[in-house]
Tab-separated table of C-alpha atoms in Angstrom:
chain	number	residue	atom	x	y	z
A	1	MET	CA	69.047	68.874	-27.128
A	2	GLY	CA	69.037	72.288	-28.761
A	3	LEU	CA	71.120	73.654	-31.613
A	4	ALA	CA	71.599	77.342	-30.808
A	5	ALA	CA	73.419	79.161	-28.020
A	6	MET	CA	71.301	81.944	-26.513
A	7	ASN	CA	72.291	81.709	-22.839
A	8	ARG	CA	74.915	83.742	-21.070
A	9	CYS	CA	76.839	80.842	-19.542
A	10	VAL	CA	78.188	77.492	-20.722
A	11	TYR	CA	80.176	74.756	-18.980
A	12	ILE	CA	82.407	72.567	-21.166
A	13	VAL	CA	83.362	69.278	-19.515
A	14	SER	CA	85.786	66.500	-20.407
A	15	THR	CA	85.669	64.263	-17.288
A	16	TYR	CA	82.978	63.029	-14.915
A	17	TYR	CA	84.497	65.205	-12.189
A	18	HIS	CA	84.036	68.258	-14.422
A	19	ALA	CA	80.399	67.322	-14.963
A	20	LEU	CA	79.857	66.853	-11.223
A	21	ILE	CA	81.343	70.229	-10.300
A	22	SER	CA	79.388	71.954	-13.087
A	23	SER	CA	76.158	70.332	-11.889
A	24	ALA	CA	76.806	71.228	-8.240
A	25	LYS	CA	77.601	74.836	-9.145
A	26	GLN	CA	74.467	74.992	-11.270
A	27	ILE	CA	72.311	73.622	-8.440
A	28	VAL	CA	73.640	76.347	-6.148
A	29	SER	CA	73.393	79.233	-8.625
A	30	ARG	CA	70.278	78.171	-10.603
A	31	ARG	CA	71.294	80.451	-13.447
A	32	ASP	CA	70.532	79.993	-17.133
A	33	ALA	CA	73.387	77.828	-18.363
A	34	ASP	CA	74.173	75.307	-21.062
A	35	ILE	CA	76.578	72.395	-20.823
A	36	ILE	CA	78.749	70.801	-23.499
A	37	VAL	CA	79.923	67.218	-22.934
A	38	THR	CA	82.972	66.288	-24.999
A	39	GLY	CA	84.059	62.935	-26.347
A	40	TYR	CA	86.957	62.806	-23.894
A	41	ILE	CA	84.447	61.305	-21.442
A	42	PRO	CA	83.928	57.533	-21.724
A	43	ASP	CA	80.239	56.888	-22.473
A	44	GLY	CA	79.809	60.663	-22.603
A	45	GLU	CA	76.722	60.472	-24.799
A	46	SER	CA	74.777	58.639	-22.058
A	47	LEU	CA	75.964	61.196	-19.519
A	48	SER	CA	74.794	64.052	-21.748
A	49	LEU	CA	71.333	62.490	-21.984
A	50	ARG	CA	71.076	62.210	-18.198
A	51	LEU	CA	72.243	65.800	-17.806
A	52	ASP	CA	69.642	66.868	-20.340
A	53	ASN	CA	66.894	64.979	-18.509
A	54	SER	CA	67.916	66.456	-15.153
A	55	GLY	CA	66.579	69.896	-16.117
A	56	LEU	CA	69.606	71.588	-14.551
A	57	PHE	CA	70.824	73.065	-17.809
A	58	THR	CA	68.926	74.990	-20.476
A	59	ARG	CA	70.574	73.061	-23.290
A	60	THR	CA	72.885	70.069	-23.357
A	61	TYR	CA	75.227	69.297	-26.245
A	62	TYR	CA	77.377	66.269	-26.919
A	63	ILE	CA	80.407	66.684	-29.197
A	64	ARG	CA	81.924	63.297	-29.941
A	65	SER	CA	85.080	64.470	-31.692
A	66	VAL	CA	86.627	67.429	-33.477
A	67	VAL	CA	89.271	67.478	-36.189
A	68	GLU	CA	91.989	70.066	-35.540
A	69	TYR	CA	94.278	71.726	-38.051
A	70	GLN	CA	97.723	70.127	-38.348
A	71	ALA	CA	100.435	72.559	-39.404
A	72	ARG	CA	102.530	71.429	-42.383
A	73	SER	CA	105.722	73.139	-41.276
A	74	ARG	CA	107.201	75.230	-38.479
A	75	LEU	CA	106.448	78.417	-40.418
A	76	ASP	CA	102.893	77.255	-41.062
A	77	TYR	CA	102.517	76.698	-37.325
A	78	TYR	CA	103.878	80.138	-36.397
A	79	PHE	CA	101.871	82.118	-38.937
A	80	ASN	CA	98.712	80.080	-39.645
A	81	GLN	CA	97.948	77.649	-36.798
A	82	HIS	CA	95.594	79.856	-34.812
A	83	ARG	CA	93.680	81.262	-37.765
A	84	LYS	CA	93.295	77.977	-39.629
A	85	ASN	CA	92.442	75.918	-36.560
A	86	SER	CA	89.826	78.463	-35.464
A	87	ARG	CA	88.154	78.312	-38.863
A	88	LEU	CA	88.304	74.493	-39.087
A	89	VAL	CA	86.928	73.817	-35.609
A	90	SER	CA	84.190	76.476	-35.715
A	91	GLY	CA	82.617	74.728	-38.704
A	92	GLN	CA	82.225	71.529	-36.665
A	93	LEU	CA	80.544	73.019	-33.590
A	94	PRO	CA	76.783	72.899	-32.910
A	95	VAL	CA	77.026	76.224	-31.042
A	96	VAL	CA	78.657	79.610	-31.538
A	97	LEU	CA	80.859	79.812	-28.456
A	98	LYS	CA	81.617	83.517	-28.807
A	99	SER	CA	77.897	84.226	-28.289
A	100	TYR	CA	78.223	83.288	-24.595
A	101	ASP	CA	79.061	85.930	-22.046
A	102	GLU	CA	80.753	83.412	-19.746
A	103	ILE	CA	82.531	80.196	-20.696
A	104	TYR	CA	83.827	77.741	-18.075
A	105	ILE	CA	86.338	75.004	-18.912
A	106	PHE	CA	88.388	72.717	-16.657
A	107	HIS	CA	91.539	71.935	-18.620
A	108	ASP	CA	93.126	74.273	-21.129
A	109	ASP	CA	95.077	71.783	-23.218
A	110	THR	CA	92.039	70.255	-24.919
A	111	TRP	CA	90.673	70.885	-28.414
A	112	VAL	CA	88.072	73.293	-27.045
A	113	ALA	CA	90.667	75.263	-25.066
A	114	ARG	CA	92.923	75.511	-28.086
A	115	TYR	CA	89.969	76.699	-30.182
A	116	LEU	CA	89.118	79.387	-27.619
A	117	LYS	CA	92.735	80.556	-27.573
A	118	ASP	CA	92.917	80.479	-31.369
A	119	SER	CA	89.742	82.563	-31.616
A	120	ARG	CA	90.765	84.923	-28.776
A	121	ILE	CA	87.574	84.050	-26.891
A	122	LYS	CA	87.924	84.686	-23.157
A	123	TYR	CA	87.007	81.998	-20.637
A	124	HIS	CA	87.121	81.022	-16.961
A	125	LEU	CA	89.317	78.058	-15.998
A	126	ILE	CA	88.245	75.723	-13.191
A	127	GLU	CA	90.737	73.356	-11.566
A	128	ASP	CA	90.833	70.064	-13.490
A	129	ALA	CA	90.679	67.936	-10.317
A	130	LEU	CA	90.767	68.567	-6.581
A	131	ASN	CA	93.949	70.553	-5.798
A	132	SER	CA	95.454	69.537	-9.148
A	133	LEU	CA	97.112	72.922	-9.667
A	134	GLU	CA	98.841	72.516	-6.312
A	135	SER	CA	100.925	69.624	-7.616
A	136	ILE	CA	100.904	70.187	-11.375
A	137	GLY	CA	104.658	70.810	-11.412
A	138	ALA	CA	105.271	67.212	-10.304
A	139	SER	CA	102.590	65.673	-12.515
A	140	ASN	CA	102.312	64.531	-16.131
A	141	PHE	CA	101.050	68.034	-16.933
A	142	SER	CA	104.183	69.874	-15.791
A	143	TYR	CA	104.835	70.775	-19.456
A	144	MET	CA	101.992	73.314	-19.136
A	145	LEU	CA	104.114	75.546	-16.902
A	146	ILE	CA	106.621	78.089	-18.248
A	147	ASN	CA	109.109	79.324	-15.658
A	148	SER	CA	110.808	81.826	-17.959
A	149	ARG	CA	109.152	85.245	-17.724
A	150	LEU	CA	110.734	86.358	-21.012
A	151	LYS	CA	109.550	83.287	-22.945
A	152	CYS	CA	106.047	83.679	-21.554
A	153	ARG	CA	105.925	87.372	-22.502
A	154	LEU	CA	107.150	86.673	-26.041
A	155	LYS	CA	104.543	83.953	-26.555
A	156	ARG	CA	101.828	86.316	-25.304
A	157	LEU	CA	103.030	89.227	-27.413
A	158	PHE	CA	103.328	87.338	-30.699
A	159	HIS	CA	100.551	84.794	-30.008
A	160	ILE	CA	102.894	81.864	-30.614
A	161	GLY	CA	101.645	78.427	-29.650
A	162	TYR	CA	99.621	78.030	-26.476
A	163	LEU	CA	99.898	79.141	-22.860
A	164	TYR	CA	98.157	77.361	-19.992
A	165	CYS	CA	96.981	77.602	-16.387
A	166	GLY	CA	96.013	81.260	-16.453
A	167	THR	CA	99.206	82.537	-18.061
A	168	ASP	CA	97.551	83.671	-21.310
A	169	ARG	CA	95.355	86.691	-22.009
A	170	ASN	CA	92.301	84.537	-22.743
A	171	THR	CA	91.899	83.297	-19.174
A	172	LEU	CA	89.878	85.634	-16.975
A	173	THR	CA	89.900	83.658	-13.721
A	174	VAL	CA	91.302	80.400	-12.377
A	175	GLU	CA	89.058	78.746	-9.778
A	176	VAL	CA	90.684	76.382	-7.269
A	177	ASN	CA	89.729	74.494	-4.145
A	178	ASP	CA	92.536	75.953	-2.023
A	179	ALA	CA	94.563	78.938	-3.235
A	180	ARG	CA	97.283	78.670	-0.573
A	181	GLY	CA	99.244	75.938	-2.337
A	182	VAL	CA	98.856	77.245	-5.890
A	183	HIS	CA	101.974	78.883	-7.311
A	184	ILE	CA	101.761	79.102	-11.099
A	185	PRO	CA	104.682	81.041	-12.615
A	186	ASN	CA	103.657	83.964	-14.829
A	187	MET	CA	99.953	83.674	-14.037
A	188	CYS	CA	98.085	86.814	-15.090
A	189	ALA	CA	94.504	85.613	-14.510
A	190	GLN	CA	92.646	86.290	-11.262
A	191	LEU	CA	92.901	83.388	-8.787
A	192	VAL	CA	89.527	82.526	-7.225
A	193	GLU	CA	89.082	80.150	-4.281
A	194	LEU	CA	85.922	78.049	-3.937
A	195	PRO	CA	86.408	75.167	-1.477
A	196	ARG	CA	84.737	72.006	-2.758
A	197	GLU	CA	83.710	71.038	0.775
A	198	ARG	CA	81.766	74.288	1.096
A	199	LEU	CA	80.159	73.696	-2.306
A	200	PHE	CA	79.102	70.159	-1.398
A	201	LEU	CA	77.818	71.104	2.063
A	202	SER	CA	75.455	73.604	0.444
A	203	LEU	CA	73.640	70.752	-1.320
A	204	SER	CA	70.437	69.374	0.200
A	205	ASP	CA	69.520	65.687	0.357
A	206	GLY	CA	67.265	66.291	-2.647
A	207	ASP	CA	70.155	67.859	-4.547
A	208	VAL	CA	72.332	64.830	-3.808
A	209	GLU	CA	69.560	62.511	-5.033
A	210	LEU	CA	69.450	64.459	-8.298
A	211	LEU	CA	73.211	64.086	-8.712
A	212	GLU	CA	72.910	60.357	-8.001
A	213	LYS	CA	70.455	60.062	-10.910
A	214	ILE	CA	72.734	62.027	-13.239
A	215	PHE	CA	75.760	59.899	-12.408
A	216	SER	CA	73.889	56.568	-12.094
A	217	VAL	CA	75.126	56.025	-8.556
A	218	SER	CA	74.283	52.621	-7.109
A	219	VAL	CA	76.749	51.956	-4.323
A	220	GLY	CA	74.589	49.590	-2.293
A	221	GLN	CA	75.527	48.622	1.236
A	222	ILE	CA	79.224	49.104	1.994
A	223	PRO	CA	80.357	46.711	4.766
A	224	GLU	CA	81.553	48.356	7.986
A	225	ASN	CA	85.144	47.100	7.741
A	226	SER	CA	85.972	48.280	4.238
A	227	VAL	CA	89.060	49.538	2.455
A	228	LEU	CA	88.816	51.642	-0.703
A	229	LEU	CA	91.176	51.239	-3.670
A	230	LEU	CA	91.239	54.008	-6.287
A	231	THR	CA	92.771	52.795	-9.539
A	232	GLN	CA	94.312	54.694	-12.428
A	233	ALA	CA	94.399	53.915	-16.156
A	234	LEU	CA	98.078	53.001	-16.096
A	235	LYS	CA	98.047	51.869	-19.737
A	236	GLU	CA	97.036	55.395	-20.718
A	237	TYR	CA	100.207	56.710	-19.054
A	238	ASN	CA	102.269	53.966	-20.766
A	239	VAL	CA	103.271	52.722	-17.327
A	240	VAL	CA	102.151	49.156	-18.087
A	241	SER	CA	101.779	47.317	-21.380
A	242	ASP	CA	98.560	45.431	-20.661
A	243	ASP	CA	95.748	44.878	-18.164
A	244	SER	CA	97.331	41.770	-16.641
A	245	GLN	CA	100.383	43.762	-15.581
A	246	GLN	CA	98.141	46.438	-14.108
A	247	LEU	CA	96.107	43.856	-12.185
A	248	ARG	CA	99.320	42.361	-10.768
A	249	ILE	CA	100.328	45.782	-9.437
A	250	TYR	CA	96.970	46.413	-7.804
A	251	ARG	CA	96.891	42.884	-6.382
A	252	ALA	CA	100.215	43.595	-4.646
A	253	LEU	CA	98.880	46.933	-3.434
A	254	ALA	CA	95.701	45.339	-2.056
A	255	ASP	CA	97.728	42.647	-0.256
A	256	ARG	CA	99.584	45.452	1.532
A	257	PHE	CA	96.538	47.472	2.640
A	258	VAL	CA	93.596	45.110	3.092
A	259	GLY	CA	93.588	43.381	6.459
A	260	LYS	CA	92.032	40.095	7.541
A	261	GLY	CA	88.247	40.305	7.684
A	262	GLU	CA	88.128	43.567	5.724
A	263	THR	CA	86.237	44.080	2.473
A	264	LEU	CA	88.024	45.572	-0.499
A	265	VAL	CA	85.998	48.193	-2.392
A	266	ILE	CA	87.422	49.172	-5.791
A	267	LYS	CA	86.627	52.383	-7.645
A	268	PRO	CA	88.233	52.052	-11.109
A	269	HIS	CA	89.219	55.086	-13.130
A	270	PRO	CA	86.744	55.792	-15.989
A	271	ARG	CA	89.419	54.968	-18.602
A	272	ASP	CA	90.609	51.850	-16.793
A	273	THR	CA	89.832	48.733	-18.874
A	274	ALA	CA	91.049	46.047	-16.430
A	275	ASP	CA	88.517	43.463	-15.170
A	276	TYR	CA	88.680	43.822	-11.398
A	277	SER	CA	85.637	41.607	-10.791
A	278	ALA	CA	87.532	38.622	-12.195
A	279	GLU	CA	90.774	39.370	-10.348
A	280	PHE	CA	89.053	40.266	-7.040
A	281	PRO	CA	85.899	38.082	-6.883
A	282	ASP	CA	85.265	38.951	-3.219
A	283	ALA	CA	85.621	42.710	-3.689
A	284	VAL	CA	82.895	45.287	-4.252
A	285	VAL	CA	83.630	46.922	-7.620
A	286	LEU	CA	81.919	50.283	-8.068
A	287	ASP	CA	80.813	51.815	-11.363
A	288	LYS	CA	83.974	53.271	-12.885
A	289	ASN	CA	82.059	56.193	-14.413
A	290	MET	CA	80.822	57.406	-11.027
A	291	PRO	CA	82.876	60.379	-9.740
A	292	VAL	CA	84.572	59.246	-6.546
A	293	GLU	CA	83.351	62.487	-4.932
A	294	MET	CA	79.839	60.994	-4.972
A	295	LEU	CA	81.011	58.769	-2.121
A	296	GLU	CA	81.601	61.960	-0.127
A	297	LEU	CA	78.153	63.267	-0.971
A	298	LYS	CA	76.352	60.087	0.106
A	299	ARG	CA	77.580	60.855	3.630
A	300	GLN	CA	76.611	57.462	5.097
A	301	VAL	CA	79.458	55.694	3.239
A	302	HIS	CA	82.622	55.225	5.310
A	303	PHE	CA	85.964	53.432	4.898
A	304	ARG	CA	88.706	52.555	7.357
A	305	THR	CA	91.272	53.701	4.822
A	306	ALA	CA	91.694	54.488	1.139
A	307	PHE	CA	94.766	53.987	-1.010
A	308	ALA	CA	95.991	54.775	-4.517
A	309	LEU	CA	99.114	55.156	-6.578
A	310	ASP	CA	100.305	58.723	-6.894
A	311	PHE	CA	98.996	58.933	-10.463
A	312	SER	CA	95.640	59.552	-8.816
A	313	THR	CA	94.402	63.139	-8.529
A	314	VAL	CA	92.570	62.188	-5.328
A	315	SER	CA	94.804	62.874	-2.352
A	316	ARG	CA	92.249	63.110	0.460
A	317	LEU	CA	88.771	61.796	1.164
A	318	LYS	CA	86.470	62.717	4.036
A	319	CYS	CA	84.723	59.336	3.796
A	320	ALA	CA	87.927	57.510	4.823
A	321	ASP	CA	89.727	57.677	8.185
A	322	SER	CA	93.023	57.901	6.300
A	323	MET	CA	94.279	58.195	2.742
A	324	THR	CA	97.575	56.751	1.529
A	325	VAL	CA	99.109	57.663	-1.811
A	326	VAL	CA	101.814	55.169	-2.718
A	327	SER	CA	104.920	56.243	-4.652
A	328	ARG	CA	105.289	55.178	-8.283
A	329	GLU	CA	108.418	53.324	-7.211
A	330	PHE	CA	106.065	50.617	-5.951
A	331	ILE	CA	105.365	49.714	-9.605
A	332	ASN	CA	109.055	49.053	-10.240
A	333	GLU	CA	109.263	46.992	-7.068
A	334	VAL	CA	106.414	44.788	-8.306
A	335	ASN	CA	107.806	44.512	-11.829
A	336	TYR	CA	111.269	43.540	-10.585
A	337	GLY	CA	109.976	41.045	-8.041
A	338	LYS	CA	110.866	43.063	-4.948
A	339	VAL	CA	107.271	42.848	-3.697
A	340	PRO	CA	106.156	39.278	-2.862
C-alpha cells in the first residue's frame, strides 16, 4: 500500500456496503482511484488487503483510528474546533486529502467527514445504505437534519458546528438510489440518482467473481425452501443489554416466520457479536462481514421470504419473494412476555 496521494479520485469507506458500492463503481468506470478503509469496519485491515490485491484501486490505505480535538469549553468549540481539529487530524493521515480532485464519502458524521468540513475540503456524499436518506427522519440519524432554515443559514454563515446530508457548503453532490423519496430540508448540494439495480446489472459474471474474492463470499448451496433473517447489532443501539437477550428476540422472530420444513438462513450484521450457530444449530449462518447485497449479485440464490427488525437499513431484496420489516414494538412484546 502506498503512502502518497497522486490520483484524482478517492473513496473513503466505513462499512462493507460502502466498500462494495465503491468497488462496483470502480469496476464500471475503471478510472484512477484510491480507496481508504477506516477502522469503523470490523476486520477492516483484512478487507483493505483484499481490496489492494484486487487491482481495482491504484492505492489502498487502512486507517485504524484517528484522535479528534475535544473542545475545552463552549467558546473553545465555537472559535477553535474547526481549526484545531483540522490540524490535529491532518498530522495523523497517510495521505493529503486536499490533493485529490474528487473525494467520495458515504456518511458525513464520521471523523473523516468532520475533518473535511473543518478543512473546507469539498466532497461528494453517497447514500450510506440503500434508500437510507429516504427514511433518515425516522431513524437513529434524524439528528442530522435541521428543519429551521434560519438556524441552517446561521451555521453555514458562521461555520458553527457541523451540517449534514448535503446542507453544508462542502458537499458538492449527494448520490442516492432513488431521488423521488428524498426530501432533506435545506439541502444545497446537487441530488444525483444512480439506481443500485442498474449499477449491479452492468457487472459481468467475471466482475461478480472479483467482488466475491474481495468480500470472501462463500454462500454454498442454499436449500430451495429457505427463509432469510437479517440481524442488527442491537447492543450497539442500546436496545438490549447482552447477546442472550438479543438471541431471545431473534428466536421469537424466527418462530414467527420460519415454516415447517423450511431452512433458516441468517445473515448477521458485521457488528453483531451474538453466536447464532449455537442458538440455531440447524440454520445456515452466513459470514457477517459479507454485504447482504452480494446475495443479489450471485443471482442463483433465492429465498421464499426475508425478514428483519426495522433497525435494518435493508428494506427490499430481489433475491426474496417478499421482505417483511417488523416494528421495534416486537422487542417490547418479547421482553414483556407478550410473545410466546
